mmCIF file of C-alpha atoms in Angstrom:
data_model
loop_
_atom_site.group_PDB
_atom_site.id
_atom_site.type_symbol
_atom_site.label_atom_id
_atom_site.label_comp_id
_atom_site.label_asym_id
_atom_site.label_seq_id
_atom_site.Cartn_x
_atom_site.Cartn_y
_atom_site.Cartn_z
ATOM 1 C CA MET A 10 95.405 68.469 107.557
ATOM 2 C CA TYR A 11 96.425 65.302 105.799
ATOM 3 C CA SER A 12 98.522 63.542 108.436
ATOM 4 C CA ARG A 13 99.630 60.216 109.806
ATOM 5 C CA GLU A 14 97.072 60.478 112.580
ATOM 6 C CA SER A 15 94.091 61.673 110.566
ATOM 7 C CA SER A 16 94.495 59.414 107.564
ATOM 8 C CA SER A 17 95.661 56.088 108.991
ATOM 9 C CA SER A 18 92.144 55.119 110.092
ATOM 10 C CA ASP A 19 90.652 56.031 106.703
ATOM 11 C CA LEU A 20 92.304 53.147 104.902
ATOM 12 C CA ASP A 21 91.966 49.442 105.576
ATOM 13 C CA LYS A 22 95.515 48.116 105.897
ATOM 14 C CA GLU A 23 94.427 44.739 104.569
ATOM 15 C CA LYS A 24 93.311 46.252 101.281
ATOM 16 C CA ILE A 25 95.219 46.988 98.104
ATOM 17 C CA VAL A 26 94.824 50.654 97.200
ATOM 18 C CA TYR A 27 95.171 51.818 93.601
ATOM 19 C CA VAL A 28 96.210 55.400 92.929
ATOM 20 C CA PHE A 29 95.557 56.972 89.541
ATOM 21 C CA GLY A 30 94.970 60.198 87.647
ATOM 22 C CA HIS A 31 92.598 60.926 84.785
ATOM 23 C CA GLN A 32 92.148 59.264 81.393
ATOM 24 C CA SER A 33 94.455 60.375 78.545
ATOM 25 C CA PRO A 34 97.029 61.035 81.268
ATOM 26 C CA ASP A 35 99.365 63.990 81.094
ATOM 27 C CA THR A 36 102.607 64.342 83.045
ATOM 28 C CA ASP A 37 100.896 65.563 86.211
ATOM 29 C CA ALA A 38 98.376 62.695 86.239
ATOM 30 C CA ILE A 39 101.166 60.119 85.945
ATOM 31 C CA CYS A 40 103.675 61.734 88.281
ATOM 32 C CA ALA A 41 101.040 62.563 90.892
ATOM 33 C CA SER A 42 99.973 58.911 91.031
ATOM 34 C CA ILE A 43 103.571 57.811 91.645
ATOM 35 C CA VAL A 44 104.186 60.533 94.208
ATOM 36 C CA ALA A 45 100.898 60.000 96.085
ATOM 37 C CA ALA A 46 101.479 56.245 96.248
ATOM 38 C CA ASN A 47 104.919 56.859 97.734
ATOM 39 C CA LEU A 48 103.454 59.318 100.239
ATOM 40 C CA GLU A 49 101.016 56.663 101.483
ATOM 41 C CA LYS A 50 103.856 54.177 101.915
ATOM 42 C CA GLU A 51 106.072 56.692 103.718
ATOM 43 C CA MET A 52 103.259 57.556 106.098
ATOM 44 C CA GLY A 53 102.663 53.879 106.857
ATOM 45 C CA ASN A 54 98.973 54.062 106.057
ATOM 46 C CA ILE A 55 98.634 50.945 103.957
ATOM 47 C CA ASN A 56 100.449 47.699 103.255
ATOM 48 C CA GLN A 57 99.969 47.612 99.487
ATOM 49 C CA VAL A 58 99.561 50.689 97.322
ATOM 50 C CA ILE A 59 99.964 50.641 93.552
ATOM 51 C CA ALA A 60 100.464 53.653 91.305
ATOM 52 C CA CYS A 61 98.386 53.205 88.145
ATOM 53 C CA ARG A 62 97.562 54.930 84.864
ATOM 54 C CA LEU A 63 94.466 55.070 82.686
ATOM 55 C CA GLY A 64 96.206 55.281 79.338
ATOM 56 C CA ASN A 65 99.496 55.391 77.467
ATOM 57 C CA LEU A 66 102.333 57.744 78.334
ATOM 58 C CA ASN A 67 103.016 60.673 76.052
ATOM 59 C CA LYS A 68 106.577 61.517 75.012
ATOM 60 C CA GLU A 69 106.981 64.262 77.576
ATOM 61 C CA THR A 70 105.957 62.004 80.447
ATOM 62 C CA SER A 71 108.091 59.122 79.182
ATOM 63 C CA PHE A 72 111.100 61.423 79.076
ATOM 64 C CA ALA A 73 110.514 62.642 82.642
ATOM 65 C CA LEU A 74 110.175 59.111 84.036
ATOM 66 C CA GLU A 75 113.274 57.891 82.204
ATOM 67 C CA TYR A 76 115.277 60.956 83.257
ATOM 68 C CA PHE A 77 114.538 60.316 86.934
ATOM 69 C CA ASN A 78 114.580 56.489 86.751
ATOM 70 C CA PHE A 79 110.933 55.548 87.246
ATOM 71 C CA PRO A 80 109.082 52.711 85.483
ATOM 72 C CA PRO A 81 105.626 53.538 84.096
ATOM 73 C CA PRO A 82 102.752 53.002 86.554
ATOM 74 C CA THR A 83 100.580 49.917 86.134
ATOM 75 C CA LEU A 84 98.035 50.212 83.309
ATOM 76 C CA ILE A 85 94.430 49.545 84.337
ATOM 77 C CA GLU A 86 91.100 50.034 82.552
ATOM 78 C CA LYS A 87 88.359 49.521 85.108
ATOM 79 C CA ALA A 88 87.954 50.734 88.645
ATOM 80 C CA SER A 89 86.300 47.434 89.522
ATOM 81 C CA GLU A 90 89.800 45.930 89.544
ATOM 82 C CA ALA A 91 90.577 47.933 92.661
ATOM 83 C CA ASP A 92 89.628 47.223 96.258
ATOM 84 C CA GLU A 93 89.999 50.904 97.125
ATOM 85 C CA VAL A 94 91.193 53.861 95.082
ATOM 86 C CA ILE A 95 92.798 57.253 95.557
ATOM 87 C CA LEU A 96 92.117 59.780 92.811
ATOM 88 C CA VAL A 97 94.759 62.354 91.926
ATOM 89 C CA ASP A 98 94.651 65.240 89.447
ATOM 90 C CA HIS A 99 90.914 64.795 88.801
ATOM 91 C CA ASN A 100 87.583 64.342 90.514
ATOM 92 C CA ASN A 101 85.249 64.145 87.520
ATOM 93 C CA PRO A 102 83.754 60.651 87.028
ATOM 94 C CA GLY A 103 83.694 61.215 83.257
ATOM 95 C CA GLN A 104 87.479 61.632 83.275
ATOM 96 C CA SER A 105 88.164 58.676 85.562
ATOM 97 C CA ALA A 106 88.337 54.919 85.189
ATOM 98 C CA LYS A 107 85.423 52.949 83.792
ATOM 99 C CA ASP A 108 82.972 51.904 86.485
ATOM 100 C CA ILE A 109 84.535 54.370 88.921
ATOM 101 C CA LYS A 110 81.225 54.629 90.792
ATOM 102 C CA GLN A 111 81.516 50.944 91.691
ATOM 103 C CA ALA A 112 84.843 51.482 93.426
ATOM 104 C CA LYS A 113 85.401 52.698 96.948
ATOM 105 C CA VAL A 114 87.107 56.068 96.578
ATOM 106 C CA VAL A 115 88.882 56.806 99.844
ATOM 107 C CA LYS A 116 90.788 59.994 98.959
ATOM 108 C CA ILE A 117 90.924 62.715 96.334
ATOM 109 C CA ILE A 118 93.942 64.975 95.932
ATOM 110 C CA ASP A 119 93.445 67.508 93.165
ATOM 111 C CA HIS A 120 93.777 71.071 91.891
ATOM 112 C CA HIS A 121 90.567 71.311 89.826
ATOM 113 C CA GLY A 122 87.088 72.477 90.761
ATOM 114 C CA LEU A 123 84.723 69.824 92.118
ATOM 115 C CA SER A 124 82.863 68.314 89.199
ATOM 116 C CA GLY A 125 80.150 65.715 89.554
ATOM 117 C CA PHE A 126 81.730 63.421 92.139
ATOM 118 C CA SER A 127 79.671 62.190 95.073
ATOM 119 C CA SER A 128 80.271 59.718 97.879
ATOM 120 C CA PRO A 129 77.827 57.907 100.170
ATOM 121 C CA GLU A 130 80.192 58.320 103.105
ATOM 122 C CA PRO A 131 82.727 60.937 104.257
ATOM 123 C CA ILE A 132 86.106 60.740 102.530
ATOM 124 C CA TYR A 133 89.307 62.769 102.547
ATOM 125 C CA ILE A 134 89.249 65.441 99.828
ATOM 126 C CA LEU A 135 91.948 68.028 99.247
ATOM 127 C CA THR A 136 91.698 70.289 96.219
ATOM 128 C CA GLU A 137 93.609 73.559 96.094
ATOM 129 C CA PRO A 138 93.678 76.441 93.580
ATOM 130 C CA VAL A 139 97.216 75.920 92.278
ATOM 131 C CA GLY A 140 98.624 75.105 88.859
ATOM 132 C CA CYS A 141 99.532 71.468 89.460
ATOM 133 C CA CYS A 142 98.507 68.512 91.602
ATOM 134 C CA CYS A 143 102.151 67.874 92.482
ATOM 135 C CA THR A 144 102.273 71.340 94.091
ATOM 136 C CA VAL A 145 99.559 70.100 96.456
ATOM 137 C CA LEU A 146 101.476 66.869 97.083
ATOM 138 C CA TYR A 147 104.693 68.773 97.830
ATOM 139 C CA LYS A 148 102.860 70.586 100.627
ATOM 140 C CA LEU A 149 101.635 67.275 102.047
ATOM 141 C CA TYR A 150 105.199 65.937 102.121
ATOM 142 C CA LYS A 151 106.410 69.043 103.951
ATOM 143 C CA ASP A 152 103.455 69.162 106.372
ATOM 144 C CA ASN A 153 104.170 65.588 107.418
ATOM 145 C CA ASP A 154 107.991 65.874 107.490
ATOM 146 C CA ILE A 155 108.391 63.270 104.755
ATOM 147 C CA PRO A 156 111.782 63.654 103.042
ATOM 148 C CA ILE A 157 111.737 64.200 99.281
ATOM 149 C CA THR A 158 114.461 62.338 97.420
ATOM 150 C CA LYS A 159 116.121 63.582 94.244
ATOM 151 C CA ASN A 160 114.106 61.380 91.906
ATOM 152 C CA TYR A 161 110.721 62.166 93.464
ATOM 153 C CA ALA A 162 111.592 65.856 93.419
ATOM 154 C CA GLY A 163 112.397 65.465 89.740
ATOM 155 C CA ILE A 164 109.040 64.052 88.708
ATOM 156 C CA MET A 165 107.135 66.533 90.873
ATOM 157 C CA LEU A 166 109.075 69.315 89.176
ATOM 158 C CA SER A 167 108.346 67.784 85.767
ATOM 159 C CA ALA A 168 104.622 67.815 86.503
ATOM 160 C CA ILE A 169 104.676 71.466 87.556
ATOM 161 C CA ILE A 170 106.653 72.476 84.458
ATOM 162 C CA SER A 171 104.215 70.583 82.249
ATOM 163 C CA ASP A 172 100.979 71.858 83.814
ATOM 164 C CA THR A 173 102.123 75.489 84.041
ATOM 165 C CA VAL A 174 104.101 75.500 80.752
ATOM 166 C CA LEU A 175 107.298 76.374 82.597
ATOM 167 C CA LEU A 176 105.463 78.684 85.019
ATOM 168 C CA ARG A 177 103.952 80.849 82.240
ATOM 169 C CA SER A 178 100.381 79.551 82.095
ATOM 170 C CA ALA A 179 97.452 81.515 83.525
ATOM 171 C CA THR A 180 97.076 78.723 86.107
ATOM 172 C CA THR A 181 100.479 79.432 87.669
ATOM 173 C CA THR A 182 100.470 80.637 91.286
ATOM 174 C CA GLN A 183 103.264 81.874 93.509
ATOM 175 C CA ARG A 184 103.134 78.527 95.303
ATOM 176 C CA ASP A 185 103.876 76.771 92.020
ATOM 177 C CA VAL A 186 106.832 79.078 91.400
ATOM 178 C CA LYS A 187 108.282 78.637 94.887
ATOM 179 C CA THR A 188 107.685 74.880 94.870
ATOM 180 C CA ALA A 189 109.278 74.448 91.442
ATOM 181 C CA ASN A 190 112.412 76.312 92.497
ATOM 182 C CA LYS A 191 112.746 74.252 95.683
ATOM 183 C CA LEU A 192 112.225 70.992 93.809
ATOM 184 C CA ALA A 193 114.760 71.953 91.138
ATOM 185 C CA LYS A 194 117.405 72.349 93.851
ATOM 186 C CA ILE A 195 116.577 68.962 95.372
ATOM 187 C CA ALA A 196 116.537 67.311 91.945
ATOM 188 C CA GLY A 197 119.853 68.917 91.020
ATOM 189 C CA VAL A 198 118.666 70.460 87.751
ATOM 190 C CA ASN A 199 118.516 73.964 86.306
ATOM 191 C CA LEU A 200 114.813 74.836 86.241
ATOM 192 C CA GLU A 201 114.847 76.774 82.967
ATOM 193 C CA GLU A 202 117.154 74.402 81.097
ATOM 194 C CA TYR A 203 115.404 71.236 82.202
ATOM 195 C CA GLY A 204 111.996 72.822 81.648
ATOM 196 C CA LYS A 205 112.727 73.710 78.034
ATOM 197 C CA LEU A 206 114.163 70.252 77.424
ATOM 198 C CA LEU A 207 111.066 68.569 78.886
ATOM 199 C CA LEU A 208 108.588 70.699 76.947
ATOM 200 C CA THR A 209 110.520 70.205 73.720
ATOM 201 C CA LYS A 210 110.211 66.432 74.121
ATOM 202 C CA GLY A 211 106.460 66.837 74.463
ATOM 203 C CA THR A 212 106.088 68.700 71.167
ATOM 204 C CA GLU A 213 107.556 65.981 68.947
ATOM 205 C CA ILE A 214 104.606 64.656 66.906
ATOM 206 C CA SER A 215 106.051 63.416 63.609
ATOM 207 C CA ASP A 216 105.707 59.740 64.562
ATOM 208 C CA ILE A 217 102.377 60.075 66.423
ATOM 209 C CA SER A 218 99.152 59.027 64.693
ATOM 210 C CA ASP A 219 96.312 61.520 64.322
ATOM 211 C CA LYS A 220 94.206 59.542 66.796
ATOM 212 C CA ASP A 221 96.942 59.422 69.430
ATOM 213 C CA LEU A 222 97.609 63.119 68.884
ATOM 214 C CA VAL A 223 93.964 64.013 69.485
ATOM 215 C CA PHE A 224 93.606 61.887 72.600
ATOM 216 C CA GLN A 225 97.018 62.106 74.256
ATOM 217 C CA ASP A 226 95.589 64.795 76.564
ATOM 218 C CA SER A 227 91.815 64.924 76.228
ATOM 219 C CA LYS A 228 89.084 65.549 78.791
ATOM 220 C CA GLU A 229 85.312 65.307 78.846
ATOM 221 C CA PHE A 230 83.271 67.917 80.713
ATOM 222 C CA GLY A 231 79.610 68.051 81.593
ATOM 223 C CA VAL A 232 77.974 71.422 80.922
ATOM 224 C CA GLY A 233 74.359 71.527 81.994
ATOM 225 C CA ASP A 234 72.737 68.511 80.373
ATOM 226 C CA GLU A 235 75.309 68.359 77.571
ATOM 227 C CA LYS A 236 78.926 67.222 77.254
ATOM 228 C CA ILE A 237 81.966 68.752 75.604
ATOM 229 C CA GLN A 238 85.411 67.328 74.837
ATOM 230 C CA ILE A 239 88.580 69.431 74.997
ATOM 231 C CA SER A 240 91.969 68.114 73.855
ATOM 232 C CA GLN A 241 95.199 70.070 74.113
ATOM 233 C CA ILE A 242 98.751 69.729 72.844
ATOM 234 C CA ASN A 243 101.804 71.961 73.191
ATOM 235 C CA SER A 244 103.771 73.025 70.149
ATOM 236 C CA TYR A 245 106.779 75.171 69.277
ATOM 237 C CA ASN A 246 105.719 75.005 65.612
ATOM 238 C CA VAL A 247 101.914 75.249 65.403
ATOM 239 C CA GLN A 248 101.947 74.898 61.643
ATOM 240 C CA GLU A 249 103.045 71.277 62.007
ATOM 241 C CA PRO A 250 99.812 70.080 63.681
ATOM 242 C CA LEU A 251 97.727 72.523 61.605
ATOM 243 C CA ASP A 252 99.053 70.872 58.445
ATOM 244 C CA ARG A 253 97.421 67.681 59.753
ATOM 245 C CA LYS A 254 94.049 69.269 60.474
ATOM 246 C CA GLU A 255 92.072 67.137 58.011
ATOM 247 C CA GLY A 256 93.262 63.927 59.658
ATOM 248 C CA ILE A 257 92.667 65.420 63.097
ATOM 249 C CA LYS A 258 89.133 66.489 62.136
ATOM 250 C CA LYS A 259 88.396 63.003 60.839
ATOM 251 C CA VAL A 260 89.334 61.525 64.234
ATOM 252 C CA MET A 261 87.215 64.125 66.033
ATOM 253 C CA LYS A 262 84.195 63.483 63.789
ATOM 254 C CA GLU A 263 84.447 59.715 64.240
ATOM 255 C CA PHE A 264 84.552 60.178 68.004
ATOM 256 C CA MET A 265 81.496 62.449 67.974
ATOM 257 C CA ASP A 266 79.616 60.011 65.728
ATOM 258 C CA LYS A 267 80.334 57.281 68.263
ATOM 259 C CA LYS A 268 79.587 59.381 71.352
ATOM 260 C CA LYS A 269 76.349 61.103 70.426
ATOM 261 C CA ASP A 270 76.250 63.097 73.673
ATOM 262 C CA ILE A 271 79.321 65.220 72.792
ATOM 263 C CA VAL A 272 77.981 68.504 71.379
ATOM 264 C CA LEU A 273 81.323 70.295 71.046
ATOM 265 C CA PHE A 274 84.862 69.049 70.437
ATOM 266 C CA VAL A 275 87.778 71.472 70.752
ATOM 267 C CA PHE A 276 91.305 70.414 69.774
ATOM 268 C CA ASP A 277 93.581 73.134 71.120
ATOM 269 C CA ILE A 278 97.132 73.690 69.882
ATOM 270 C CA LEU A 279 99.035 75.797 72.398
ATOM 271 C CA ASP A 280 101.881 77.851 70.958
ATOM 272 C CA ILE A 281 104.240 77.615 73.918
ATOM 273 C CA TYR A 282 106.516 80.279 72.486
ATOM 274 C CA ASN A 283 103.859 83.013 72.281
ATOM 275 C CA MET A 284 101.306 81.460 74.695
ATOM 276 C CA ASP A 285 98.502 81.766 72.126
ATOM 277 C CA SER A 286 96.251 78.994 70.842
ATOM 278 C CA TYR A 287 94.935 77.715 67.548
ATOM 279 C CA ALA A 288 91.835 75.575 68.003
ATOM 280 C CA ILE A 289 90.094 73.135 65.694
ATOM 281 C CA VAL A 290 86.404 73.263 66.649
ATOM 282 C CA LEU A 291 83.647 70.836 65.653
ATOM 283 C CA GLY A 292 80.082 70.232 66.756
ATOM 284 C CA PRO A 293 76.649 71.864 66.869
ATOM 285 C CA ARG A 294 77.668 74.092 69.789
ATOM 286 C CA LYS A 295 80.518 75.918 67.992
ATOM 287 C CA LYS A 296 78.753 79.201 68.757
ATOM 288 C CA ALA A 297 79.768 78.815 72.390
ATOM 289 C CA VAL A 298 83.427 79.209 71.376
ATOM 290 C CA GLU A 299 82.688 82.170 69.103
ATOM 291 C CA SER A 300 80.677 83.867 71.831
ATOM 292 C CA ALA A 301 83.269 83.201 74.537
ATOM 293 C CA TYR A 302 86.103 84.803 72.597
ATOM 294 C CA HIS A 303 84.265 87.141 70.193
ATOM 295 C CA VAL A 304 85.731 85.372 67.180
ATOM 296 C CA GLU A 305 84.502 83.656 64.048
ATOM 297 C CA ILE A 306 85.545 80.083 63.357
ATOM 298 C CA GLY A 307 86.870 79.765 59.811
ATOM 299 C CA GLU A 308 85.469 77.549 57.099
ATOM 300 C CA ASP A 309 88.328 75.153 57.860
ATOM 301 C CA ASP A 310 87.021 74.893 61.463
ATOM 302 C CA VAL A 311 90.155 76.615 62.825
ATOM 303 C CA VAL A 312 90.178 79.693 65.068
ATOM 304 C CA PHE A 313 92.980 81.763 66.614
ATOM 305 C CA LEU A 314 92.637 82.455 70.349
ATOM 306 C CA LYS A 315 95.024 85.166 71.472
ATOM 307 C CA LYS A 316 96.610 84.641 74.901
ATOM 308 C CA VAL A 317 94.413 81.631 75.627
ATOM 309 C CA ALA A 318 96.710 78.990 77.090
ATOM 310 C CA SER A 319 94.947 77.108 79.882
ATOM 311 C CA ARG A 320 92.231 74.490 79.471
ATOM 312 C CA LYS A 321 91.431 74.555 83.184
ATOM 313 C CA LYS A 322 91.332 78.310 83.765
ATOM 314 C CA GLN A 323 90.390 79.634 80.328
ATOM 315 C CA LEU A 324 89.070 77.209 77.688
ATOM 316 C CA TYR A 325 86.727 75.102 79.804
ATOM 317 C CA PRO A 326 85.228 77.813 82.048
ATOM 318 C CA ASP A 327 84.934 80.412 79.255
ATOM 319 C CA ILE A 328 83.202 77.999 76.874
ATOM 320 C CA ALA A 329 81.071 76.438 79.623
ATOM 321 C CA HIS A 330 79.732 79.806 80.762
ATOM 322 C CA ARG A 331 78.682 80.706 77.232
ATOM 323 C CA LEU A 332 77.162 77.294 76.599
ATOM 324 C CA ILE A 333 75.116 77.557 79.775
ATOM 325 C CA ASP A 334 73.880 80.988 78.633
ATOM 326 C CA ILE A 335 72.860 79.476 75.292
ATOM 327 C CA GLN A 336 71.078 76.578 77.020
ATOM 328 C CA LYS A 337 69.155 78.968 79.301
ATOM 329 C CA LYS A 338 68.117 81.157 76.377
ATOM 330 C CA GLU A 339 66.887 78.135 74.409
ATOM 331 C CA LYS A 340 64.861 76.842 77.375
ATOM 332 C CA LYS A 341 63.351 80.288 77.920
ATOM 333 C CA ASN A 342 62.357 80.606 74.278
ATOM 334 C CA LYS A 343 60.879 77.100 74.338
ATOM 335 C CA THR A 344 58.831 77.949 77.449
ATOM 336 C CA GLU A 345 57.583 81.213 75.976
ATOM 337 C CA ASN A 346 56.576 79.535 72.729
#
């Protein structure tokens, strides 16, 4: 259990500890960093703890922070700036700060599968199969009898709404549902009304550049000896981003030309009304997407994915499994020939 007793010796009280989520931060990555930093302070573990971010805020996150009166976390680029770090909402080095392997990671609090992180010494790691990192953090507050104020409840709730698409995503668990309802009461908001308002703010894209649209929530994943990139946005009107597909594809192509190790780039547009997806797919490994969902990608590089809504639980694992199968088949054929 994460507790005052068990964790106080893990952190050097003379050090500054930086807390941050993944690159291209979404609402959970930002809010979890703020909430986890506050938890450390409340538990008296460290003298100086700073909530940070590895990128710009999107509109949804900005709205949540303004609504509950929080300033944006400190922007950093390299992990080498930190004496010690706590990772939230990720544990994949490819999704973390530059030079993350040079930093001393002292804790990881997450809700994703373990992915490529290693440590030369024992550290505190808590990752649970729930829909949002802030659901994990809520449990830590309760386990340690740390009171949750209205504003902290509000941003935790915002993160859960965002990550679970108002509790409708395939990643949603009963813990997320129960936690969201409890936090809504503490925050003094109607869960459904506030949730729709928050998600609506996140779908406004008219004044966002194609590049910012592609990378406002984008993650890199290692699959075997190859890498894939998956970006995702929410939309109430999927035709709006689809009308910009040529500009979006240009950004994706430029990125792949620069990063030669990316063999597949998926830009997913989640229809949050129907919980279906439209994906723009580029790269030499497009067959992995077609095989995963038994579909054919159109000549315009767009494919419809019925009832596919979650990057974590559907897009990444489904595509990764098929890509691994393809890699194994190619290696077998090469050996036999």
